[in-house]
């Protein structure tokens, strides 16, 4: 068990470019979450998957953002036409959800800087 | 909507000092409450949780009691160590037992000096 892995750790891009982040959850975890954290703030929920189904998306997730989890394993988060306001740490978390019990395991995040 | 307010940091203490980090919440229904910790260079980790009123969560010498009457979930530790230096986040979810849509506070940075 290597934990939740996120790639890349850092991404610097120019405004208007597209970026894609990857998250590899802990093996066998059926839920996967994306959060965004800006400086001095706590993480904010973006979206989550149960297996390959995207069950909920936050209003924070504009139409420039899209997330996928095609085979119920790894997930990608794409931001199109990046803006400076997208600069943040993007966190991924996974869990094995059963009954009413759930514990999230977070990755170390991808730090995005939009110039 | 649901929200969490935690005391502003940073907090600086000497080793073996008593720690309290205040957390209050606003939520509909009966939320579950959490404390997460983020050590330098690492991902968020669940420190402790409580799922109903008067429950006490505890782990690694840290404790927090779910107080419905004061809508609070203050984090305490009797004697902090240098290794406790980290950022602490209070959080809630209104999904009983689940962690969907965790709502986090802004975090409190703790530095413990030897």
PDB file of C-alpha atoms in Angstrom:
ATOM      1  CA  UNK A   1       0.000   0.000   0.000  1.00  0.00           C
ATOM      2  CA  UNK A   2       1.808   3.086  -1.245  1.00  0.00           C
ATOM      3  CA  UNK A   3      -0.873   5.619  -0.349  1.00  0.00           C
ATOM      4  CA  UNK A   4      -2.604   8.081  -2.648  1.00  0.00           C
ATOM      5  CA  UNK A   5      -0.282   9.269  -5.376  1.00  0.00           C
ATOM      6  CA  UNK A   6      -0.653  12.515  -7.315  1.00  0.00           C
ATOM      7  CA  UNK A   7       1.222  13.606 -10.383  1.00  0.00           C
ATOM      8  CA  UNK A   8       2.760  16.059 -10.990  1.00  0.00           C
ATOM      9  CA  UNK A   9       3.698  17.567  -7.622  1.00  0.00           C
ATOM     10  CA  UNK A  10       4.084  20.997  -9.178  1.00  0.00           C
ATOM     11  CA  UNK A  11       2.786  22.517 -12.400  1.00  0.00           C
ATOM     12  CA  UNK A  12       3.518  25.964 -13.749  1.00  0.00           C
ATOM     13  CA  UNK A  13       1.535  27.065 -16.761  1.00  0.00           C
ATOM     14  CA  UNK A  14       0.612  30.177 -18.663  1.00  0.00           C
ATOM     15  CA  UNK A  15      -2.860  31.617 -18.585  1.00  0.00           C
ATOM     16  CA  UNK A  16      -5.051  30.092 -21.270  1.00  0.00           C
ATOM     17  CA  UNK A  17      -3.249  26.746 -21.383  1.00  0.00           C
ATOM     18  CA  UNK A  18      -4.869  23.429 -20.518  1.00  0.00           C
ATOM     19  CA  UNK A  19      -3.521  21.281 -17.687  1.00  0.00           C
ATOM     20  CA  UNK A  20      -4.263  17.752 -16.525  1.00  0.00           C
ATOM     21  CA  UNK A  21      -3.536  16.185 -13.160  1.00  0.00           C
ATOM     22  CA  UNK A  22      -3.564  12.526 -12.261  1.00  0.00           C
ATOM     23  CA  UNK A  23      -4.492  10.785  -9.051  1.00  0.00           C
ATOM     24  CA  UNK A  24      -3.819   7.133  -8.249  1.00  0.00           C
ATOM     25  CA  UNK A  25      -5.873   6.074  -5.227  1.00  0.00           C
ATOM     26  CA  UNK A  26      -5.105   3.316  -2.800  1.00  0.00           C
ATOM     27  CA  UNK A  27      -5.788   0.003  -4.464  1.00  0.00           C
ATOM     28  CA  UNK A  28      -9.328  -1.322  -3.911  1.00  0.00           C
ATOM     29  CA  UNK A  29     -10.625   2.040  -2.708  1.00  0.00           C
ATOM     30  CA  UNK A  30     -14.005   2.621  -4.309  1.00  0.00           C
ATOM     31  CA  UNK A  31     -14.343   6.349  -3.648  1.00  0.00           C
ATOM     32  CA  UNK A  32     -12.155   9.132  -4.971  1.00  0.00           C
ATOM     33  CA  UNK A  33     -12.403  12.829  -4.122  1.00  0.00           C
ATOM     34  CA  UNK A  34     -10.943  16.037  -5.518  1.00  0.00           C
ATOM     35  CA  UNK A  35     -10.461  19.117  -3.339  1.00  0.00           C
ATOM     36  CA  UNK A  36      -8.873  22.489  -3.973  1.00  0.00           C
ATOM     37  CA  UNK A  37      -6.912  24.436  -1.382  1.00  0.00           C
ATOM     38  CA  UNK A  38      -5.836  28.050  -1.774  1.00  0.00           C
ATOM     39  CA  UNK A  39      -3.279  29.772   0.425  1.00  0.00           C
ATOM     40  CA  UNK A  40      -4.523  30.333   3.949  1.00  0.00           C
ATOM     41  CA  UNK A  41      -7.737  28.409   3.390  1.00  0.00           C
ATOM     42  CA  UNK A  42      -8.927  24.927   4.121  1.00  0.00           C
ATOM     43  CA  UNK A  43      -9.591  22.445   1.322  1.00  0.00           C
ATOM     44  CA  UNK A  44     -12.823  22.934  -0.638  1.00  0.00           C
ATOM     45  CA  UNK A  45     -14.750  20.030  -2.100  1.00  0.00           C
ATOM     46  CA  UNK A  46     -14.814  19.845  -5.902  1.00  0.00           C
ATOM     47  CA  UNK A  47     -16.190  16.453  -6.871  1.00  0.00           C
ATOM     48  CA  UNK A  48     -16.203  12.776  -6.012  1.00  0.00           C
ATOM     49  CA  UNK A  49     -16.564   9.372  -7.658  1.00  0.00           C
ATOM     50  CA  UNK A  50     -17.829   6.069  -6.464  1.00  0.00           C
ATOM     51  CA  UNK A  51     -16.138   3.554  -8.705  1.00  0.00           C
ATOM     52  CA  UNK A  52     -16.375   5.138 -12.171  1.00  0.00           C
ATOM     53  CA  UNK A  53     -19.532   7.171 -11.484  1.00  0.00           C
ATOM     54  CA  UNK A  54     -19.182  10.862 -10.720  1.00  0.00           C
ATOM     55  CA  UNK A  55     -21.769  11.323  -7.982  1.00  0.00           C
ATOM     56  CA  UNK A  56     -21.512  14.996  -7.164  1.00  0.00           C
ATOM     57  CA  UNK A  57     -19.890  18.161  -8.419  1.00  0.00           C
ATOM     58  CA  UNK A  58     -19.497  21.402  -6.500  1.00  0.00           C
ATOM     59  CA  UNK A  59     -20.597  24.722  -7.921  1.00  0.00           C
ATOM     60  CA  UNK A  60     -16.891  25.584  -7.699  1.00  0.00           C
ATOM     61  CA  UNK A  61     -16.327  23.219 -10.609  1.00  0.00           C
ATOM     62  CA  UNK A  62     -16.941  25.499 -13.580  1.00  0.00           C
ATOM     63  CA  UNK A  63     -17.396  24.149 -17.086  1.00  0.00           C
ATOM     64  CA  UNK A  64     -13.651  24.611 -17.639  1.00  0.00           C
ATOM     65  CA  UNK A  65     -13.051  21.781 -15.169  1.00  0.00           C
ATOM     66  CA  UNK A  66     -13.651  18.147 -15.960  1.00  0.00           C
ATOM     67  CA  UNK A  67     -12.846  15.036 -13.965  1.00  0.00           C
ATOM     68  CA  UNK A  68     -12.904  11.423 -15.010  1.00  0.00           C
ATOM     69  CA  UNK A  69     -12.350   8.048 -13.465  1.00  0.00           C
ATOM     70  CA  UNK A  70     -12.776   5.815 -16.489  1.00  0.00           C
ATOM     71  CA  UNK A  71     -12.115   2.389 -15.007  1.00  0.00           C
ATOM     72  CA  UNK A  72     -12.861   3.118 -11.406  1.00  0.00           C
ATOM     73  CA  UNK A  73      -9.170   3.253 -10.569  1.00  0.00           C
ATOM     74  CA  UNK A  74      -7.073   6.355 -11.318  1.00  0.00           C
ATOM     75  CA  UNK A  75      -8.654   9.734 -11.952  1.00  0.00           C
ATOM     76  CA  UNK A  76      -7.745  12.800 -13.978  1.00  0.00           C
ATOM     77  CA  UNK A  77      -8.700  16.405 -13.408  1.00  0.00           C
ATOM     78  CA  UNK A  78      -8.417  18.690 -16.422  1.00  0.00           C
ATOM     79  CA  UNK A  79      -8.609  22.466 -16.379  1.00  0.00           C
ATOM     80  CA  UNK A  80      -9.107  24.130 -19.749  1.00  0.00           C
ATOM     81  CA  UNK A  81      -8.146  27.723 -20.523  1.00  0.00           C
ATOM     82  CA  UNK A  82      -6.521  28.208 -17.141  1.00  0.00           C
ATOM     83  CA  UNK A  83      -6.928  31.499 -15.293  1.00  0.00           C
ATOM     84  CA  UNK A  84      -4.782  33.014 -12.568  1.00  0.00           C
ATOM     85  CA  UNK A  85      -7.569  32.314 -10.084  1.00  0.00           C
ATOM     86  CA  UNK A  86      -7.069  28.594 -10.692  1.00  0.00           C
ATOM     87  CA  UNK A  87      -3.729  28.747  -8.897  1.00  0.00           C
ATOM     88  CA  UNK A  88      -4.098  26.443  -5.912  1.00  0.00           C
ATOM     89  CA  UNK A  89      -3.164  23.084  -4.446  1.00  0.00           C
ATOM     90  CA  UNK A  90      -5.349  20.325  -5.905  1.00  0.00           C
ATOM     91  CA  UNK A  91      -5.816  17.464  -3.479  1.00  0.00           C
ATOM     92  CA  UNK A  92      -7.002  13.973  -4.172  1.00  0.00           C
ATOM     93  CA  UNK A  93      -8.322  11.574  -1.549  1.00  0.00           C
ATOM     94  CA  UNK A  94      -9.603   8.027  -1.641  1.00  0.00           C
ATOM     95  CA  UNK A  95     -11.567   5.777   0.664  1.00  0.00           C
ATOM     96  CA  UNK A  96     -13.102   2.367   0.981  1.00  0.00           C
ATOM     97  CA  UNK A  97     -16.708   3.189   1.674  1.00  0.00           C
ATOM     98  CA  UNK A  98     -18.903   0.532   3.251  1.00  0.00           C
ATOM     99  CA  UNK A  99     -22.035   0.894   5.303  1.00  0.00           C
ATOM    100  CA  UNK A 100     -21.786   4.131   7.223  1.00  0.00           C
ATOM    101  CA  UNK A 101     -18.071   4.001   7.721  1.00  0.00           C
ATOM    102  CA  UNK A 102     -15.518   5.901   5.735  1.00  0.00           C
ATOM    103  CA  UNK A 103     -11.966   7.148   6.238  1.00  0.00           C
ATOM    104  CA  UNK A 104     -10.299   9.401   3.695  1.00  0.00           C
ATOM    105  CA  UNK A 105      -6.643   9.123   2.747  1.00  0.00           C
ATOM    106  CA  UNK A 106      -5.221  12.223   1.102  1.00  0.00           C
ATOM    107  CA  UNK A 107      -2.416  12.568  -1.379  1.00  0.00           C
ATOM    108  CA  UNK A 108       0.238  15.260  -1.105  1.00  0.00           C
ATOM    109  CA  UNK A 109      -1.423  17.330  -3.803  1.00  0.00           C
ATOM    110  CA  UNK A 110      -0.526  19.034  -7.069  1.00  0.00           C
ATOM    111  CA  UNK A 111       0.464  22.690  -6.727  1.00  0.00           C
ATOM    112  CA  UNK A 112      -0.701  24.660  -9.764  1.00  0.00           C
ATOM    113  CA  UNK A 113       0.674  28.100 -10.564  1.00  0.00           C
ATOM    114  CA  UNK A 114      -0.901  29.999 -13.432  1.00  0.00           C
ATOM    115  CA  UNK A 115       1.229  32.884 -14.682  1.00  0.00           C
TER     116      UNK A 115
ATOM    117  CA  UNK B   1     -24.998  26.264   4.602  1.00  0.00           C
ATOM    118  CA  UNK B   2     -22.527  24.275   6.627  1.00  0.00           C
ATOM    119  CA  UNK B   3     -19.430  26.075   7.865  1.00  0.00           C
ATOM    120  CA  UNK B   4     -16.540  25.683  10.273  1.00  0.00           C
ATOM    121  CA  UNK B   5     -14.744  28.430  12.145  1.00  0.00           C
ATOM    122  CA  UNK B   6     -11.468  27.721  13.871  1.00  0.00           C
ATOM    123  CA  UNK B   7      -9.150  29.944  15.830  1.00  0.00           C
ATOM    124  CA  UNK B   8      -6.696  31.960  13.834  1.00  0.00           C
ATOM    125  CA  UNK B   9      -3.070  31.025  13.990  1.00  0.00           C
ATOM    126  CA  UNK B  10      -0.275  30.735  14.076  1.00  0.00           C
ATOM    127  CA  UNK B  11       0.050  29.232  17.525  1.00  0.00           C
ATOM    128  CA  UNK B  12       3.505  28.914  19.057  1.00  0.00           C
ATOM    129  CA  UNK B  13       4.055  26.852  22.198  1.00  0.00           C
ATOM    130  CA  UNK B  14       6.925  25.440  24.159  1.00  0.00           C
ATOM    131  CA  UNK B  15       7.327  21.696  24.488  1.00  0.00           C
ATOM    132  CA  UNK B  16       5.071  20.171  27.186  1.00  0.00           C
ATOM    133  CA  UNK B  17       2.656  23.103  27.104  1.00  0.00           C
ATOM    134  CA  UNK B  18      -1.120  22.592  27.021  1.00  0.00           C
ATOM    135  CA  UNK B  19      -2.783  23.021  23.644  1.00  0.00           C
ATOM    136  CA  UNK B  20      -6.289  24.151  22.775  1.00  0.00           C
ATOM    137  CA  UNK B  21      -7.420  24.935  19.251  1.00  0.00           C
ATOM    138  CA  UNK B  22     -10.983  26.190  19.155  1.00  0.00           C
ATOM    139  CA  UNK B  23     -13.458  25.042  16.530  1.00  0.00           C
ATOM    140  CA  UNK B  24     -17.125  25.944  16.181  1.00  0.00           C
ATOM    141  CA  UNK B  25     -19.510  24.913  13.462  1.00  0.00           C
ATOM    142  CA  UNK B  26     -22.784  25.732  11.777  1.00  0.00           C
ATOM    143  CA  UNK B  27     -24.665  22.851  10.242  1.00  0.00           C
ATOM    144  CA  UNK B  28     -28.092  21.472   9.586  1.00  0.00           C
ATOM    145  CA  UNK B  29     -28.980  18.151  11.069  1.00  0.00           C
ATOM    146  CA  UNK B  30     -26.438  16.085  12.952  1.00  0.00           C
ATOM    147  CA  UNK B  31     -23.001  16.454  11.383  1.00  0.00           C
ATOM    148  CA  UNK B  32     -19.974  14.293  11.959  1.00  0.00           C
ATOM    149  CA  UNK B  33     -16.943  16.263  13.136  1.00  0.00           C
ATOM    150  CA  UNK B  34     -13.281  15.719  12.346  1.00  0.00           C
ATOM    151  CA  UNK B  35      -9.814  17.006  13.043  1.00  0.00           C
ATOM    152  CA  UNK B  36      -7.256  16.555  10.279  1.00  0.00           C
ATOM    153  CA  UNK B  37      -3.530  17.250  10.557  1.00  0.00           C
ATOM    154  CA  UNK B  38      -1.068  18.173   7.839  1.00  0.00           C
ATOM    155  CA  UNK B  39       2.611  17.708   8.648  1.00  0.00           C
ATOM    156  CA  UNK B  40       5.123  19.621   6.529  1.00  0.00           C
ATOM    157  CA  UNK B  41       5.405  18.119   3.048  1.00  0.00           C
ATOM    158  CA  UNK B  42       2.729  15.501   3.667  1.00  0.00           C
ATOM    159  CA  UNK B  43      -0.930  14.996   2.841  1.00  0.00           C
ATOM    160  CA  UNK B  44      -3.804  15.576   5.214  1.00  0.00           C
ATOM    161  CA  UNK B  45      -4.314  12.809   7.761  1.00  0.00           C
ATOM    162  CA  UNK B  46      -7.342  12.090   9.887  1.00  0.00           C
ATOM    163  CA  UNK B  47      -6.422  12.760  13.514  1.00  0.00           C
ATOM    164  CA  UNK B  48      -9.720  12.012  15.228  1.00  0.00           C
ATOM    165  CA  UNK B  49     -13.455  12.165  14.719  1.00  0.00           C
ATOM    166  CA  UNK B  50     -16.788  12.114  16.516  1.00  0.00           C
ATOM    167  CA  UNK B  51     -20.096  11.214  14.946  1.00  0.00           C
ATOM    168  CA  UNK B  52     -22.658  12.200  17.577  1.00  0.00           C
ATOM    169  CA  UNK B  53     -23.204  14.588  20.448  1.00  0.00           C
ATOM    170  CA  UNK B  54     -21.056  14.019  23.553  1.00  0.00           C
ATOM    171  CA  UNK B  55     -18.760  11.625  21.688  1.00  0.00           C
ATOM    172  CA  UNK B  56     -15.078  12.124  22.431  1.00  0.00           C
ATOM    173  CA  UNK B  57     -12.569  11.456  19.692  1.00  0.00           C
ATOM    174  CA  UNK B  58      -8.997  10.758  20.738  1.00  0.00           C
ATOM    175  CA  UNK B  59      -5.701   9.825  19.105  1.00  0.00           C
ATOM    176  CA  UNK B  60      -1.988  10.362  19.819  1.00  0.00           C
ATOM    177  CA  UNK B  61      -2.804  12.226  23.046  1.00  0.00           C
ATOM    178  CA  UNK B  62      -5.188  14.628  21.285  1.00  0.00           C
ATOM    179  CA  UNK B  63      -8.847  14.817  22.300  1.00  0.00           C
ATOM    180  CA  UNK B  64     -11.962  16.619  21.147  1.00  0.00           C
ATOM    181  CA  UNK B  65     -15.535  16.386  22.439  1.00  0.00           C
ATOM    182  CA  UNK B  66     -18.593  16.933  20.269  1.00  0.00           C
ATOM    183  CA  UNK B  67     -20.604  19.623  22.086  1.00  0.00           C
ATOM    184  CA  UNK B  68     -23.964  20.107  20.426  1.00  0.00           C
ATOM    185  CA  UNK B  69     -25.138  22.746  22.907  1.00  0.00           C
ATOM    186  CA  UNK B  70     -22.211  25.029  22.069  1.00  0.00           C
ATOM    187  CA  UNK B  71     -21.714  23.713  18.498  1.00  0.00           C
ATOM    188  CA  UNK B  72     -18.051  23.195  19.261  1.00  0.00           C
ATOM    189  CA  UNK B  73     -15.343  20.577  18.776  1.00  0.00           C
ATOM    190  CA  UNK B  74     -12.221  22.033  20.404  1.00  0.00           C
ATOM    191  CA  UNK B  75      -8.941  20.158  20.023  1.00  0.00           C
ATOM    192  CA  UNK B  76      -6.826  19.662  23.156  1.00  0.00           C
ATOM    193  CA  UNK B  77      -3.575  18.033  24.134  1.00  0.00           C
ATOM    194  CA  UNK B  78      -2.114  18.062  27.602  1.00  0.00           C
ATOM    195  CA  UNK B  79       1.557  18.157  26.669  1.00  0.00           C
ATOM    196  CA  UNK B  80       2.679  18.987  23.146  1.00  0.00           C
ATOM    197  CA  UNK B  81       5.872  17.789  21.511  1.00  0.00           C
ATOM    198  CA  UNK B  82       8.034  19.291  18.807  1.00  0.00           C
ATOM    199  CA  UNK B  83       6.747  16.559  16.481  1.00  0.00           C
ATOM    200  CA  UNK B  84       3.213  17.963  16.839  1.00  0.00           C
ATOM    201  CA  UNK B  85       4.198  20.986  14.763  1.00  0.00           C
ATOM    202  CA  UNK B  86       1.766  20.962  11.847  1.00  0.00           C
ATOM    203  CA  UNK B  87      -1.366  22.589  10.463  1.00  0.00           C
ATOM    204  CA  UNK B  88      -4.607  21.407  12.054  1.00  0.00           C
ATOM    205  CA  UNK B  89      -7.957  21.522  10.267  1.00  0.00           C
ATOM    206  CA  UNK B  90     -11.377  21.154  11.804  1.00  0.00           C
ATOM    207  CA  UNK B  91     -13.995  19.736   9.435  1.00  0.00           C
ATOM    208  CA  UNK B  92     -17.551  18.454   9.264  1.00  0.00           C
ATOM    209  CA  UNK B  93     -19.806  16.479   7.043  1.00  0.00           C
ATOM    210  CA  UNK B  94     -23.537  16.242   7.257  1.00  0.00           C
ATOM    211  CA  UNK B  95     -23.487  12.719   5.840  1.00  0.00           C
ATOM    212  CA  UNK B  96     -23.764  10.366   8.796  1.00  0.00           C
ATOM    213  CA  UNK B  97     -20.766   8.090   8.850  1.00  0.00           C
ATOM    214  CA  UNK B  98     -19.562   9.214   5.453  1.00  0.00           C
ATOM    215  CA  UNK B  99     -17.064  11.791   4.312  1.00  0.00           C
ATOM    216  CA  UNK B 100     -18.833  13.234   1.320  1.00  0.00           C
ATOM    217  CA  UNK B 101     -18.333  16.953   0.875  1.00  0.00           C
ATOM    218  CA  UNK B 102     -16.202  17.588   3.904  1.00  0.00           C
ATOM    219  CA  UNK B 103     -16.321  21.267   4.895  1.00  0.00           C
ATOM    220  CA  UNK B 104     -13.024  22.446   6.356  1.00  0.00           C
ATOM    221  CA  UNK B 105     -11.992  25.356   8.500  1.00  0.00           C
ATOM    222  CA  UNK B 106      -9.091  27.545   7.422  1.00  0.00           C
ATOM    223  CA  UNK B 107      -6.528  25.649   9.449  1.00  0.00           C
ATOM    224  CA  UNK B 108      -4.390  26.575  12.435  1.00  0.00           C
ATOM    225  CA  UNK B 109      -0.633  26.348  12.191  1.00  0.00           C
ATOM    226  CA  UNK B 110       1.012  25.047  15.356  1.00  0.00           C
ATOM    227  CA  UNK B 111       4.716  25.414  16.047  1.00  0.00           C
ATOM    228  CA  UNK B 112       6.179  23.722  19.102  1.00  0.00           C
ATOM    229  CA  UNK B 113       9.618  24.869  20.202  1.00  0.00           C
ATOM    230  CA  UNK B 114      12.004  22.695  22.244  1.00  0.00           C
TER     231      UNK B 114
END
